[in-house]
Amino acid sequence: MLFRSGDASDVASLAEALAGCRSAVNLTAGDGGRMTEDLAAIVEACRRSGVQRLIHTSSAIVYGRVEQPILRDDEPARGPFVSHYAAEKARAEEWLRDLGDIPGLSILTLRPGLIWGPRSPWVVWPAQQMVDGTAYLYDGGRSICNLCHVDNLCRGILDRKSTR
């Protein structure tokens, strides 16, 4: 398996990096004001280089505040958004949906929750709070926790890439 990287805002750089690849994975977070523009460059680079499958990683944050655990994967983004980042991720998704079909290019959007793994603050902070005696359970522990281990995310991306 070959991994390559390129400048998300430079179509020519990306198209060169993607030459000969069947699949591409967009893992950019970047500047909140450039998410949609960078996604447009990535899609165009995929189109120019003949990539057949683009996996775009968005974020579960586009769902807004979720009070109930019943939520479809394909549910549209909905506000009010808790941050500028969330609003921009939703805007990028909307742009992608409005784009329509691109002949020869299949696009899949993934919305992982809070990604955690080794050295992750999502592991360290709660553990430190427990040690300090400052940890607490929000809503008596009945709230939704949307953690996604980085290994599971990578496995999901690689599985999607190889089966389609």
GROMACS .gro file of C-alpha atoms in nm:
model
  164
    1MET     CA    1   0.000   0.000   0.000
    2LEU     CA    2   0.135   0.340  -0.097
    3PHE     CA    3   0.066   0.657   0.096
    4ARG     CA    4   0.122   0.999  -0.056
    5SER     CA    5   0.047   1.352   0.054
    6GLY     CA    6   0.007   1.687  -0.118
    7ASP     CA    7  -0.099   2.045  -0.058
    8ALA     CA    8  -0.476   2.041  -0.007
    9SER     CA    9  -0.515   2.384  -0.164
   10ASP     CA   10  -0.307   2.310  -0.476
   11VAL     CA   11  -0.490   2.106  -0.742
   12ALA     CA   12  -0.176   2.047  -0.952
   13SER     CA   13   0.025   1.925  -0.650
   14LEU     CA   14  -0.252   1.689  -0.547
   15ALA     CA   15  -0.316   1.560  -0.898
   16GLU     CA   16   0.054   1.476  -0.929
   17ALA     CA   17   0.054   1.300  -0.590
   18LEU     CA   18  -0.262   1.107  -0.685
   19ALA     CA   19  -0.141   0.997  -1.029
   20GLY     CA   20  -0.191   0.622  -1.060
   21CYS     CA   21  -0.395   0.593  -0.738
   22ARG     CA   22  -0.739   0.432  -0.738
   23SER     CA   23  -0.841   0.576  -0.401
   24ALA     CA   24  -0.779   0.890  -0.199
   25VAL     CA   25  -0.861   0.976   0.162
   26ASN     CA   26  -0.918   1.336   0.266
   27LEU     CA   27  -0.801   1.371   0.627
   28THR     CA   28  -0.759   1.748   0.623
   29ALA     CA   29  -0.871   1.956   0.918
   30GLY     CA   30  -0.687   2.275   0.835
   31ASP     CA   31  -0.807   2.631   0.843
   32GLY     CA   32  -1.179   2.645   0.915
   33GLY     CA   33  -1.225   2.913   0.650
   34ARG     CA   34  -1.072   2.692   0.379
   35MET     CA   35  -1.241   2.356   0.434
   36THR     CA   36  -1.479   2.381   0.139
   37GLU     CA   37  -1.220   2.535  -0.092
   38ASP     CA   38  -0.966   2.264  -0.005
   39LEU     CA   39  -1.230   1.994  -0.055
   40ALA     CA   40  -1.305   2.142  -0.399
   41ALA     CA   41  -0.934   2.123  -0.486
   42ILE     CA   42  -0.916   1.763  -0.365
   43VAL     CA   43  -1.220   1.660  -0.570
   44GLU     CA   44  -1.080   1.830  -0.880
   45ALA     CA   45  -0.740   1.665  -0.831
   46CYS     CA   46  -0.912   1.326  -0.797
   47ARG     CA   47  -1.107   1.392  -1.116
   48ARG     CA   48  -0.794   1.498  -1.310
   49SER     CA   49  -0.583   1.205  -1.191
   50GLY     CA   50  -0.846   0.936  -1.245
   51VAL     CA   51  -0.902   0.846  -0.880
   52GLN     CA   52  -1.207   0.618  -0.861
   53ARG     CA   53  -1.287   0.653  -0.489
   54LEU     CA   54  -1.259   0.951  -0.254
   55ILE     CA   55  -1.320   0.899   0.116
   56HIS     CA   56  -1.389   1.237   0.276
   57THR     CA   57  -1.363   1.256   0.654
   58SER     CA   58  -1.600   1.503   0.808
   59SER     CA   59  -1.699   1.491   1.174
   60ALA     CA   60  -1.990   1.381   1.391
   61ILE     CA   61  -1.990   1.740   1.515
   62VAL     CA   62  -2.208   1.829   1.212
   63TYR     CA   63  -2.501   1.659   1.390
   64GLY     CA   64  -2.506   1.939   1.648
   65ARG     CA   65  -2.601   1.847   2.002
   66VAL     CA   66  -2.751   1.498   1.998
   67GLU     CA   67  -2.978   1.419   2.290
   68GLN     CA   68  -3.101   1.076   2.177
   69PRO     CA   69  -2.894   0.784   2.046
   70ILE     CA   70  -3.121   0.742   1.742
   71LEU     CA   71  -2.949   0.903   1.445
   72ARG     CA   72  -2.904   0.780   1.088
   73ASP     CA   73  -2.556   0.790   0.934
   74ASP     CA   74  -2.687   0.980   0.632
   75GLU     CA   75  -2.880   1.238   0.834
   76PRO     CA   76  -2.806   1.588   0.707
   77ALA     CA   77  -2.594   1.825   0.911
   78ARG     CA   78  -2.797   2.039   1.144
   79GLY     CA   79  -2.733   2.340   1.361
   80PRO     CA   80  -2.704   2.524   1.574
   81PHE     CA   81  -2.338   2.435   1.556
   82VAL     CA   82  -2.122   2.440   1.865
   83SER     CA   83  -1.822   2.594   1.688
   84HIS     CA   84  -1.694   2.756   1.371
   85TYR     CA   85  -1.522   2.424   1.293
   86ALA     CA   86  -1.857   2.241   1.308
   87ALA     CA   87  -2.027   2.495   1.082
   88GLU     CA   88  -1.745   2.475   0.827
   89LYS     CA   89  -1.745   2.094   0.827
   90ALA     CA   90  -2.121   2.109   0.761
   91ARG     CA   91  -2.071   2.366   0.483
   92ALA     CA   92  -1.812   2.141   0.316
   93GLU     CA   93  -2.052   1.845   0.334
   94GLU     CA   94  -2.332   2.054   0.184
   95TRP     CA   95  -2.103   2.162  -0.101
   96LEU     CA   96  -2.015   1.798  -0.165
   97ARG     CA   97  -2.382   1.692  -0.170
   98ASP     CA   98  -2.472   1.977  -0.405
   99LEU     CA   99  -2.186   1.881  -0.638
  100GLY     CA  100  -2.376   1.583  -0.771
  101ASP     CA  101  -2.226   1.287  -0.951
  102ILE     CA  102  -1.882   1.300  -1.108
  103PRO     CA  103  -1.844   1.029  -1.373
  104GLY     CA  104  -1.583   0.776  -1.264
  105LEU     CA  105  -1.550   0.910  -0.908
  106SER     CA  106  -1.733   0.760  -0.611
  107ILE     CA  107  -1.735   0.973  -0.295
  108LEU     CA  108  -1.801   0.849   0.058
  109THR     CA  109  -1.823   1.079   0.360
  110LEU     CA  110  -1.732   0.944   0.703
  111ARG     CA  111  -1.830   1.127   1.024
  112PRO     CA  112  -1.617   0.993   1.307
  113GLY     CA  113  -1.676   1.121   1.657
  114LEU     CA  114  -1.398   1.227   1.889
  115ILE     CA  115  -1.096   1.036   1.761
  116TRP     CA  116  -0.877   0.901   2.038
  117GLY     CA  117  -0.574   0.678   2.073
  118PRO     CA  118  -0.227   0.677   2.223
  119ARG     CA  119  -0.132   1.015   2.371
  120SER     CA  120  -0.481   1.145   2.296
  121PRO     CA  121  -0.617   1.424   2.515
  122TRP     CA  122  -0.956   1.243   2.517
  123VAL     CA  123  -0.787   0.971   2.724
  124VAL     CA  124  -0.547   1.181   2.931
  125TRP     CA  125  -0.788   1.454   3.048
  126PRO     CA  126  -1.057   1.227   3.201
  127ALA     CA  127  -0.790   1.009   3.364
  128GLN     CA  128  -0.621   1.315   3.513
  129GLN     CA  129  -0.956   1.448   3.634
  130MET     CA  130  -1.026   1.117   3.808
  131VAL     CA  131  -0.686   1.134   3.978
  132ASP     CA  132  -0.749   1.498   4.077
  133GLY     CA  133  -1.100   1.420   4.203
  134THR     CA  134  -1.255   1.670   3.960
  135ALA     CA  135  -1.419   1.423   3.720
  136TYR     CA  136  -1.798   1.414   3.702
  137LEU     CA  137  -2.068   1.240   3.501
  138TYR     CA  138  -2.277   1.474   3.288
  139ASP     CA  139  -2.651   1.401   3.312
  140GLY     CA  140  -2.579   1.121   3.560
  141GLY     CA  141  -2.381   0.930   3.296
  142ARG     CA  142  -2.680   0.903   3.057
  143SER     CA  143  -2.529   1.125   2.789
  144ILE     CA  144  -2.390   1.006   2.459
  145CYS     CA  145  -2.014   0.966   2.424
  146ASN     CA  146  -1.903   0.951   2.063
  147LEU     CA  147  -1.542   0.839   2.096
  148CYS     CA  148  -1.385   0.660   1.797
  149HIS     CA  149  -1.049   0.488   1.840
  150VAL     CA  150  -0.800   0.587   1.571
  151ASP     CA  151  -0.737   0.219   1.489
  152ASN     CA  152  -1.108   0.166   1.420
  153LEU     CA  153  -1.120   0.473   1.196
  154CYS     CA  154  -0.816   0.357   0.998
  155ARG     CA  155  -0.956   0.005   0.968
  156GLY     CA  156  -1.288   0.145   0.845
  157ILE     CA  157  -1.115   0.361   0.585
  158LEU     CA  158  -0.898   0.078   0.461
  159ASP     CA  159  -1.194  -0.163   0.448
  160ARG     CA  160  -1.402   0.088   0.249
  161LYS     CA  161  -1.115   0.156   0.015
  162SER     CA  162  -1.044  -0.208  -0.062
  163THR     CA  163  -1.404  -0.326  -0.105
  164ARG     CA  164  -1.527  -0.065  -0.348
   0.00000   0.00000   0.00000
